[in-house]
CSV table of C-alpha atoms in Angstrom, one decimal:
chain,number,residue,atom,x,y,z
S,1,MET,CA,-20.7,24.2,-16.3
S,2,LYS,CA,-18.9,21.0,-17.5
S,3,ARG,CA,-20.6,18.8,-20.0
S,4,TYR,CA,-20.5,15.0,-19.7
S,5,VAL,CA,-21.4,12.0,-21.8
S,6,LEU,CA,-21.8,8.4,-20.5
S,7,ALA,CA,-20.7,5.2,-22.1
S,8,GLY,CA,-22.6,2.4,-20.5
S,9,ALA,CA,-26.1,2.4,-19.1
S,10,GLY,CA,-26.3,-0.3,-16.5
S,11,SER,CA,-27.4,0.0,-12.9
S,12,ARG,CA,-24.0,1.5,-11.7
S,13,ALA,CA,-24.0,4.1,-14.6
S,14,LEU,CA,-27.6,5.1,-13.6
S,15,SER,CA,-27.1,5.3,-9.8
S,16,MET,CA,-23.5,6.5,-9.6
S,17,PHE,CA,-23.4,9.0,-12.4
S,18,ALA,CA,-26.5,9.8,-14.4
S,19,ARG,CA,-29.0,10.5,-11.6
S,20,PRO,CA,-26.6,12.5,-9.4
S,21,ILE,CA,-25.4,14.7,-12.3
S,22,CYS,CA,-29.0,15.4,-13.3
S,23,GLU,CA,-30.2,16.0,-9.8
S,24,GLN,CA,-27.8,16.9,-7.0
S,25,TYR,CA,-25.1,18.5,-9.4
S,26,ARG,CA,-27.3,20.0,-12.0
S,27,HIS,CA,-26.0,23.5,-11.3
S,28,SER,CA,-22.4,22.6,-12.0
S,29,ALA,CA,-22.6,19.6,-14.4
S,30,ALA,CA,-24.7,18.6,-17.3
S,31,LEU,CA,-25.2,15.1,-18.8
S,32,VAL,CA,-25.6,15.7,-22.5
S,33,GLY,CA,-25.7,12.1,-23.9
S,34,VAL,CA,-25.7,8.4,-23.2
S,35,TYR,CA,-24.5,5.5,-25.3
S,36,ASP,CA,-24.8,1.8,-24.7
S,37,THR,CA,-24.5,-1.2,-27.1
S,38,ASN,CA,-27.9,-2.2,-25.8
S,39,SER,CA,-30.4,0.4,-27.0
S,40,VAL,CA,-33.0,-0.7,-24.4
S,41,ARG,CA,-30.7,0.2,-21.6
S,42,ALA,CA,-29.5,3.4,-23.3
S,43,ASN,CA,-33.1,4.6,-24.0
S,44,GLY,CA,-34.2,3.6,-20.5
S,45,LEU,CA,-31.5,5.8,-18.9
S,46,ALA,CA,-32.2,8.6,-21.4
S,47,ARG,CA,-35.8,8.6,-20.4
S,48,ALA,CA,-35.1,8.5,-16.7
S,49,CYS,CA,-32.7,11.4,-16.9
S,50,ASP,CA,-34.2,13.3,-19.8
S,51,VAL,CA,-31.0,13.2,-21.9
S,52,PRO,CA,-30.5,12.1,-25.5
S,53,ALA,CA,-29.5,8.5,-26.3
S,54,PHE,CA,-27.1,7.7,-29.1
S,55,ASP,CA,-26.4,4.5,-31.0
S,56,ASP,CA,-22.8,5.4,-31.8
S,57,PHE,CA,-20.2,6.6,-29.3
S,58,ASP,CA,-18.1,8.7,-31.8
S,59,THR,CA,-21.3,10.4,-33.1
S,60,MET,CA,-22.2,11.3,-29.5
S,61,LEU,CA,-18.8,12.9,-29.0
S,62,ARG,CA,-19.0,14.9,-32.2
S,63,GLU,CA,-22.5,16.1,-31.7
S,64,THR,CA,-22.5,16.9,-28.0
S,65,ARG,CA,-18.9,18.2,-27.6
S,66,PRO,CA,-18.4,17.1,-24.0
S,67,ASP,CA,-15.7,18.2,-21.7
S,68,CYS,CA,-15.4,14.6,-20.3
S,69,ALA,CA,-16.6,11.1,-21.1
S,70,ILE,CA,-17.6,8.8,-18.2
S,71,VAL,CA,-16.9,5.1,-19.0
S,72,ALA,CA,-19.1,2.5,-17.1
S,73,THR,CA,-19.1,-0.3,-19.6
S,74,VAL,CA,-18.0,-4.0,-19.3
S,75,ASP,CA,-14.4,-3.8,-18.1
S,76,ARG,CA,-12.8,-5.3,-21.2
S,77,TYR,CA,-14.0,-2.3,-23.3
S,78,HIS,CA,-12.9,0.5,-20.9
S,79,HIS,CA,-9.7,1.1,-22.8
S,80,ASP,CA,-11.5,1.5,-26.1
S,81,TYR,CA,-13.9,4.2,-24.9
S,82,ILE,CA,-11.2,6.0,-22.8
S,83,ILE,CA,-8.8,6.2,-25.8
S,84,ARG,CA,-11.5,7.3,-28.2
S,85,ALA,CA,-12.6,10.0,-25.8
S,86,LEU,CA,-9.0,11.3,-25.3
S,87,GLU,CA,-8.4,11.4,-29.0
S,88,ALA,CA,-11.6,13.4,-29.5
S,89,GLY,CA,-10.3,16.0,-27.1
S,90,CYS,CA,-12.1,15.0,-24.0
S,91,ASP,CA,-11.0,14.0,-20.5
S,92,ALA,CA,-12.2,10.6,-19.2
S,93,ILE,CA,-13.5,9.3,-15.9
S,94,THR,CA,-13.6,5.6,-15.7
S,95,GLU,CA,-15.1,3.1,-13.3
S,96,LYS,CA,-12.5,0.8,-11.8
S,97,PRO,CA,-10.6,-1.1,-13.0
S,98,MET,CA,-9.1,1.3,-15.5
S,99,THR,CA,-8.7,-1.8,-17.8
S,100,ILE,CA,-8.1,-5.5,-17.4
S,101,ASP,CA,-4.6,-6.3,-18.6
S,102,ALA,CA,-1.1,-4.8,-19.2
S,103,GLU,CA,-1.5,-4.3,-23.0
S,104,LYS,CA,-4.7,-2.3,-22.7
S,105,CYS,CA,-3.1,-0.4,-19.8
S,106,ARG,CA,-0.1,0.6,-21.9
S,107,ALA,CA,-2.4,1.8,-24.7
S,108,ILE,CA,-4.4,4.1,-22.3
S,109,LEU,CA,-1.2,5.6,-20.9
S,110,ALA,CA,0.2,6.2,-24.3
S,111,ALA,CA,-3.0,7.9,-25.5
S,112,GLU,CA,-3.1,10.1,-22.4
S,113,GLN,CA,0.5,11.2,-23.1
S,114,ARG,CA,-0.2,11.6,-26.8
S,115,THR,CA,-3.3,13.7,-26.4
S,116,GLY,CA,-2.5,15.7,-23.3
S,117,ARG,CA,-5.9,14.9,-21.9
S,118,GLN,CA,-6.6,13.4,-18.4
S,119,VAL,CA,-7.9,10.1,-17.1
S,120,ARG,CA,-9.4,9.8,-13.6
S,121,VAL,CA,-10.2,6.4,-12.1
S,122,ILE,CA,-13.1,5.8,-9.6
S,123,PHE,CA,-11.6,4.6,-6.3
S,124,ASN,CA,-14.3,5.4,-3.8
S,125,LEU,CA,-12.7,3.2,-1.2
S,126,ARG,CA,-10.2,5.9,-0.6
S,127,LEU,CA,-12.9,8.3,0.5
S,128,MET,CA,-14.6,6.0,3.0
S,129,PRO,CA,-14.0,7.5,6.4
S,130,TYR,CA,-12.5,4.4,7.8
S,131,ALA,CA,-9.9,4.0,5.1
S,132,THR,CA,-9.2,7.8,5.3
S,133,ARG,CA,-8.5,7.6,9.1
S,134,VAL,CA,-6.0,4.8,8.5
S,135,LYS,CA,-4.3,6.9,5.9
S,136,GLU,CA,-4.2,9.9,8.3
S,137,LEU,CA,-2.6,7.9,11.1
S,138,LEU,CA,-0.1,6.3,8.8
S,139,ARG,CA,0.9,9.6,7.3
S,140,ALA,CA,1.4,11.0,10.8
S,141,GLY,CA,3.9,8.3,11.5
S,142,THR,CA,1.8,6.5,14.1
S,143,ILE,CA,3.6,3.1,13.5
S,144,GLY,CA,6.7,4.5,11.8
S,145,LYS,CA,7.9,3.2,8.4
S,146,ILE,CA,5.6,0.4,7.2
S,147,LEU,CA,7.4,-2.9,6.7
S,148,ASN,CA,4.5,-5.4,6.3
S,149,VAL,CA,0.8,-5.4,5.4
S,150,ASP,CA,-1.6,-8.3,5.7
S,151,LEU,CA,-5.1,-7.9,4.2
S,152,GLU,CA,-7.9,-10.5,4.1
S,153,TRP,CA,-11.0,-9.6,2.1
S,154,PHE,CA,-14.1,-11.9,2.4
S,155,LEU,CA,-17.2,-11.6,0.2
S,156,ASP,CA,-20.4,-13.3,1.4
S,157,THR,CA,-22.5,-15.7,-0.7
S,158,ARG,CA,-24.9,-12.9,-1.7
S,159,HIS,CA,-22.4,-10.4,-3.0
S,160,GLY,CA,-19.6,-12.9,-3.9
S,161,ALA,CA,-21.9,-15.3,-5.8
S,162,ASP,CA,-23.3,-12.4,-7.9
S,163,TYR,CA,-20.0,-12.0,-9.8
S,164,PHE,CA,-20.4,-15.6,-11.0
S,165,ARG,CA,-23.9,-14.8,-12.4
S,166,ARG,CA,-22.8,-11.8,-14.5
S,167,TRP,CA,-20.4,-11.0,-17.3
S,168,HIS,CA,-17.6,-10.8,-14.7
S,169,ARG,CA,-17.4,-14.6,-14.6
S,170,ARG,CA,-15.4,-14.7,-17.8
S,171,MET,CA,-11.7,-13.7,-17.4
S,172,GLU,CA,-11.8,-12.1,-20.9
S,173,ASN,CA,-14.5,-9.7,-19.7
S,174,SER,CA,-13.2,-8.7,-16.2
S,175,GLY,CA,-9.7,-10.0,-15.6
S,176,GLY,CA,-11.3,-12.0,-12.8
S,177,LEU,CA,-11.8,-10.8,-9.2
S,178,LEU,CA,-8.1,-10.1,-8.9
S,179,VAL,CA,-8.6,-7.2,-11.3
S,180,HIS,CA,-12.3,-6.3,-11.2
S,181,LYS,CA,-12.8,-6.5,-7.4
S,182,ALA,CA,-9.3,-6.5,-5.9
S,183,THR,CA,-8.2,-3.3,-7.8
S,184,HIS,CA,-10.0,-1.4,-5.0
S,185,HIS,CA,-8.1,-3.2,-2.3
S,186,PHE,CA,-4.7,-3.0,-4.1
S,187,ASP,CA,-5.2,0.8,-4.7
S,188,MET,CA,-6.1,1.3,-1.0
S,189,VAL,CA,-2.8,-0.4,0.1
S,190,ASN,CA,-0.8,1.5,-2.6
S,191,TRP,CA,-2.4,4.7,-1.3
S,192,TRP,CA,-1.7,3.8,2.4
S,193,LEU,CA,1.9,3.0,1.6
S,194,ALA,CA,2.4,6.0,-0.8
S,195,ASP,CA,4.4,3.5,-2.8
S,196,GLU,CA,4.3,1.4,-6.0
S,197,PRO,CA,4.5,-2.4,-6.4
S,198,ASP,CA,7.7,-4.0,-7.7
S,199,GLN,CA,6.9,-7.8,-7.9
S,200,VAL,CA,3.9,-10.0,-7.5
S,201,PHE,CA,3.3,-13.7,-7.1
S,202,ALA,CA,-0.1,-15.5,-6.6
S,203,PHE,CA,-2.2,-18.6,-6.4
S,204,GLY,CA,-5.8,-18.9,-7.5
S,205,ASP,CA,-8.4,-21.6,-7.6
S,206,LEU,CA,-12.1,-22.2,-8.4
S,207,ARG,CA,-13.4,-24.2,-5.5
S,208,VAL,CA,-17.1,-23.4,-4.9
S,209,TYR,CA,-18.6,-21.9,-8.1
S,210,GLY,CA,-18.2,-23.1,-11.7
S,211,PRO,CA,-19.0,-26.6,-12.8
S,212,THR,CA,-18.7,-28.1,-9.3
S,213,ARG,CA,-22.4,-29.3,-9.1
S,214,ALA,CA,-24.4,-31.7,-11.3
S,215,GLU,CA,-27.7,-30.2,-10.3
S,216,ARG,CA,-27.7,-26.9,-12.2
S,217,GLY,CA,-29.6,-25.1,-14.9
S,218,GLU,CA,-28.8,-22.3,-17.3
S,219,ARG,CA,-30.2,-19.5,-15.2
S,220,CYS,CA,-32.2,-18.9,-12.0
S,221,CYS,CA,-35.5,-17.9,-13.5
S,222,THR,CA,-35.9,-21.2,-15.4
S,223,CYS,CA,-33.9,-23.5,-13.2
S,224,PRO,CA,-35.5,-26.9,-12.3
S,225,TYR,CA,-33.5,-26.9,-9.0
S,226,ALA,CA,-34.6,-23.4,-7.8
S,227,GLU,CA,-36.4,-24.7,-4.7
S,228,THR,CA,-33.3,-26.6,-3.4
S,229,CYS,CA,-30.5,-24.3,-4.6
S,230,GLU,CA,-29.1,-22.0,-1.9
S,231,PHE,CA,-27.9,-19.6,-4.6
S,232,TYR,CA,-31.3,-19.1,-6.3
S,233,VAL,CA,-32.3,-15.5,-6.8
S,234,ASP,CA,-35.5,-14.0,-8.2
S,235,TYR,CA,-34.1,-10.9,-10.0
S,236,ALA,CA,-36.9,-11.0,-12.6
S,237,SER,CA,-39.5,-9.8,-10.1
S,238,ASP,CA,-37.4,-6.6,-9.3
S,239,PRO,CA,-38.8,-3.8,-11.4
S,240,GLN,CA,-35.5,-2.0,-11.9
S,241,MET,CA,-33.6,-5.2,-12.7
S,242,ASN,CA,-36.3,-6.3,-15.0
S,243,ALA,CA,-36.2,-3.0,-16.9
S,244,LEU,CA,-32.4,-2.8,-17.1
S,245,TYR,CA,-31.7,-6.5,-18.0
S,246,PHE,CA,-34.6,-8.9,-18.5
S,247,ALA,CA,-36.5,-6.6,-20.8
S,248,ALA,CA,-33.2,-5.9,-22.7
S,249,GLU,CA,-32.1,-9.5,-23.3
S,250,HIS,CA,-33.5,-9.8,-26.8
S,251,GLU,CA,-30.9,-7.2,-28.0
S,252,ASP,CA,-27.7,-8.9,-26.9
S,253,GLY,CA,-28.6,-12.1,-25.0
S,254,TYR,CA,-27.0,-11.0,-21.8
S,255,ARG,CA,-28.5,-12.8,-18.8
S,256,ARG,CA,-28.3,-11.2,-15.4
S,257,ASP,CA,-29.2,-14.3,-13.4
S,258,GLY,CA,-26.8,-16.9,-14.9
S,259,CYS,CA,-26.2,-20.1,-13.0
S,260,VAL,CA,-23.2,-19.8,-10.6
S,261,PHE,CA,-22.3,-23.4,-11.5
S,262,ALA,CA,-22.0,-22.8,-15.3
S,263,GLU,CA,-19.3,-24.5,-17.4
S,264,GLU,CA,-18.1,-21.2,-18.9
S,265,ILE,CA,-17.0,-19.7,-15.5
S,266,ASP,CA,-13.2,-19.4,-15.6
S,267,ILE,CA,-12.4,-16.8,-12.9
S,268,TYR,CA,-11.1,-17.7,-9.4
S,269,ASP,CA,-13.2,-17.7,-6.2
S,270,THR,CA,-10.1,-18.4,-4.0
S,271,MET,CA,-7.0,-16.2,-4.3
S,272,SER,CA,-3.8,-15.5,-2.4
S,273,VAL,CA,-1.3,-12.8,-3.5
S,274,THR,CA,2.1,-11.6,-2.3
S,275,VAL,CA,3.6,-8.2,-3.4
S,276,ARG,CA,6.9,-6.6,-2.8
S,277,TYR,CA,7.0,-2.8,-3.0
S,278,ASN,CA,9.7,-0.5,-4.3
S,279,ARG,CA,10.7,0.6,-0.9
S,280,GLY,CA,10.8,-2.9,0.5
S,281,ALA,CA,7.4,-3.3,2.2
S,282,LEU,CA,5.8,-6.8,1.8
S,283,PHE,CA,2.0,-7.2,1.3
S,284,THR,CA,0.1,-10.4,1.6
S,285,TYR,CA,-3.6,-10.5,0.4
S,286,SER,CA,-6.3,-13.1,0.2
S,287,LEU,CA,-9.8,-12.9,-1.3
S,288,THR,CA,-12.5,-15.5,-1.0
S,289,ALA,CA,-16.0,-15.2,-2.5
S,290,TYR,CA,-18.2,-17.6,-0.5
S,291,ASN,CA,-18.2,-16.5,3.1
S,292,PRO,CA,-21.2,-16.4,5.6
S,293,TYR,CA,-20.5,-12.7,6.2
S,294,GLU,CA,-18.7,-9.9,4.4
S,295,GLY,CA,-15.9,-7.5,5.3
S,296,TRP,CA,-12.2,-7.3,5.7
S,297,ARG,CA,-9.4,-7.2,8.3
S,298,ALA,CA,-5.8,-6.0,8.0
S,299,SER,CA,-2.7,-5.6,10.1
S,300,LEU,CA,0.1,-3.1,9.3
S,301,ILE,CA,3.4,-3.5,11.0
S,302,GLY,CA,5.9,-0.6,11.1
S,303,THR,CA,9.2,0.2,12.7
S,304,ASP,CA,7.3,1.8,15.7
S,305,GLY,CA,4.4,-0.5,16.2
S,306,ARG,CA,1.4,-2.4,14.8
S,307,MET,CA,-2.0,-1.3,13.6
S,308,GLU,CA,-5.0,-3.6,13.4
S,309,VAL,CA,-8.1,-2.6,11.4
S,310,GLN,CA,-11.3,-4.3,10.3
S,311,GLU,CA,-14.7,-3.5,8.8
S,312,PHE,CA,-17.8,-5.7,8.3
S,313,TYR,CA,-20.5,-5.1,5.8
S,314,SER,CA,-22.9,-8.0,6.5
S,315,GLY,CA,-23.5,-10.4,9.4
S,316,ALA,CA,-23.9,-9.6,13.1
S,317,SER,CA,-20.6,-7.6,13.4
S,318,ALA,CA,-21.8,-5.1,10.8
S,319,ARG,CA,-24.7,-3.9,12.9
S,320,GLY,CA,-24.6,-0.8,15.0
S,321,ALA,CA,-21.2,-0.2,16.4
S,322,ASP,CA,-18.8,2.4,15.2
S,323,GLY,CA,-15.4,1.3,13.8
S,324,LYS,CA,-12.2,1.3,15.7
S,325,ILE,CA,-8.5,1.2,14.9
S,326,ASP,CA,-6.1,-0.4,17.4
S,327,VAL,CA,-2.5,0.7,17.6
S,328,TYR,CA,0.2,-1.1,19.7
S,329,ASP,CA,3.7,0.3,20.3
S,330,ARG,CA,6.8,-1.6,21.3
S,331,ASN,CA,6.6,-0.5,24.9
S,332,GLY,CA,3.5,-2.6,25.5
S,333,GLN,CA,1.2,0.4,25.2
S,334,SER,CA,-1.9,0.5,23.1
S,335,ARG,CA,-4.4,3.1,21.8
S,336,THR,CA,-7.8,2.8,20.2
S,337,TYR,CA,-9.1,5.4,17.7
S,338,ALA,CA,-12.8,5.5,17.2
S,339,VAL,CA,-14.2,6.0,13.6
S,340,PRO,CA,-17.9,6.9,13.5
S,341,LYS,CA,-19.9,4.7,11.2
S,342,ALA,CA,-20.8,6.5,8.0
S,343,ALA,CA,-24.1,6.3,6.1
S,344,GLY,CA,-24.4,6.0,2.4
S,345,VAL,CA,-23.3,3.8,-0.5
S,346,HIS,CA,-19.9,2.3,0.0
S,347,GLY,CA,-19.6,3.7,3.5
S,348,GLY,CA,-20.3,7.2,2.3
S,349,GLY,CA,-17.4,7.1,-0.2
S,350,ASP,CA,-19.6,7.5,-3.2
S,351,THR,CA,-21.1,10.9,-2.1
S,352,ARG,CA,-17.7,12.3,-1.1
S,353,LEU,CA,-16.2,11.2,-4.5
S,354,LEU,CA,-19.1,12.7,-6.4
S,355,ASP,CA,-18.7,16.0,-4.6
S,356,ARG,CA,-15.2,16.2,-5.9
S,357,LEU,CA,-16.0,15.1,-9.4
S,358,PHE,CA,-19.1,17.2,-10.1
S,359,GLY,CA,-19.5,19.8,-7.3
S,360,GLU,CA,-19.6,23.5,-7.8
S,361,ARG,CA,-16.3,24.2,-6.2
S,362,SER,CA,-12.9,22.5,-6.0
S,363,LEU,CA,-12.1,20.8,-2.7
S,364,PRO,CA,-8.7,20.6,-1.2
S,365,ASP,CA,-7.1,17.2,-1.5
S,366,PRO,CA,-4.2,16.9,0.9
S,367,LEU,CA,-4.5,13.1,1.2
S,368,GLY,CA,-4.6,12.5,-2.6
S,369,TYR,CA,-8.2,11.1,-2.9
S,370,MET,CA,-8.4,11.7,-6.6
S,371,ALA,CA,-6.7,9.0,-8.6
S,372,GLY,CA,-5.2,9.4,-12.1
S,373,SER,CA,-4.1,6.9,-14.7
S,374,ARG,CA,-0.8,6.0,-12.8
S,375,ALA,CA,-2.8,4.9,-9.8
S,376,GLY,CA,-5.2,3.1,-12.0
S,377,ALA,CA,-2.3,1.3,-13.6
S,378,MET,CA,-0.6,0.3,-10.4
S,379,SER,CA,-3.7,-1.3,-8.9
S,380,LEU,CA,-4.8,-3.2,-12.0
S,381,LEU,CA,-1.3,-4.4,-12.8
S,382,ILE,CA,-1.0,-6.1,-9.4
S,383,GLY,CA,-4.1,-8.1,-10.4
S,384,ALA,CA,-3.0,-8.6,-14.0
S,385,GLY,CA,0.4,-9.6,-12.7
S,386,ALA,CA,-1.2,-12.0,-10.2
S,387,ASN,CA,-3.2,-13.6,-13.0
S,388,GLN,CA,0.0,-14.1,-15.0
S,389,ALA,CA,1.8,-15.5,-12.0
S,390,ILE,CA,-1.0,-18.0,-11.4
S,391,ALA,CA,-0.8,-19.1,-15.1
S,392,THR,CA,3.0,-19.4,-15.2
S,393,GLY,CA,4.0,-20.3,-11.7
S,394,ARG,CA,6.5,-17.5,-11.7
S,395,PRO,CA,6.8,-14.1,-10.0
S,396,VAL,CA,6.0,-11.1,-12.2
S,397,ARG,CA,7.8,-7.7,-12.2
S,398,ILE,CA,5.4,-4.7,-12.6
S,399,ASP,CA,7.9,-2.7,-14.6
S,400,GLN,CA,8.1,-5.5,-17.2
S,401,LEU,CA,4.3,-5.3,-17.6
S,402,LEU,CA,4.6,-1.5,-18.2
S,403,HIS,CA,7.7,-1.7,-20.4
S,404,PRO,CA,7.9,-5.2,-22.0
């Protein structure tokens, strides 16, 4: 039985890791400690899962002697906990993104090589049945060699706005949505192509959120404009949110319902990225965070045809119907592949990933579901390179981020 410790005790840490390990996977995995800089959250998770809480990460590693540390903290600190775990003789599992910039990425890769330990990055999008079916068809050569990919990702004003309430809204914490959110999407395309990015260029703007409105408060629960603001949320009345965040504010001042029009917001809500891959494929990507519904659509063009794919997560198109993948060849013929709609968090991807991380037996992985530090680096560096390109107005070479 493998022993795990957890750095970070927020909602994702509790639902994705702590509870599953202590319940579904208790015969093959054991959670032996939790650490968070906020003791209210750490102690709350410890009580919920009957595990000890620690007020020091290194002490937890020494006293519990885990096989692996799971990192689910604020993104800017991922590298610190990953490296300390590796140097203590543990492997590490980290939430995406692996880290937020090239310097921290290089430090993780160096520590992994120095210690001989292993880093795994959580990319549950790979294990969603729809993305998996696309991978299978591409691998079978359905459209030949891929020459061009176009991907549009649209967040709705429920999900998208929430990034501008939380710690993510500061570039120094998350690397912006081009790192924190888009690392999923960049990894999916890297995985589909079985290739690595060479160059990246990008534009980014803050159009809807941030200091764009005079009528704003500091946070939703005290806002004088709550009755007229379309972005108002009442998180304080949710028992779990209250216990995790509002009851823990006195420790670190972190507010879970910050105003989406705050002055401090410096990440983008409108982004456009272009990537060239090592084998020549071109990839264009856009991300917007203020749509009336949520989902994505993509086209992949190869030497033998074109593939069109799309999924919707909110709005009328998200209800009921199974997914489909449309393929067109150059002879005017087309074929549609049905993909049954999957249940569960992240389209069933979370459960499939957890089975591979914590299950009793090793599962075959012919499609390469499990991502290591190299995949983590390639996805985050597209985002970090895009941020640099936006700041400088110049294209960025990925190799120069890895080897400056």
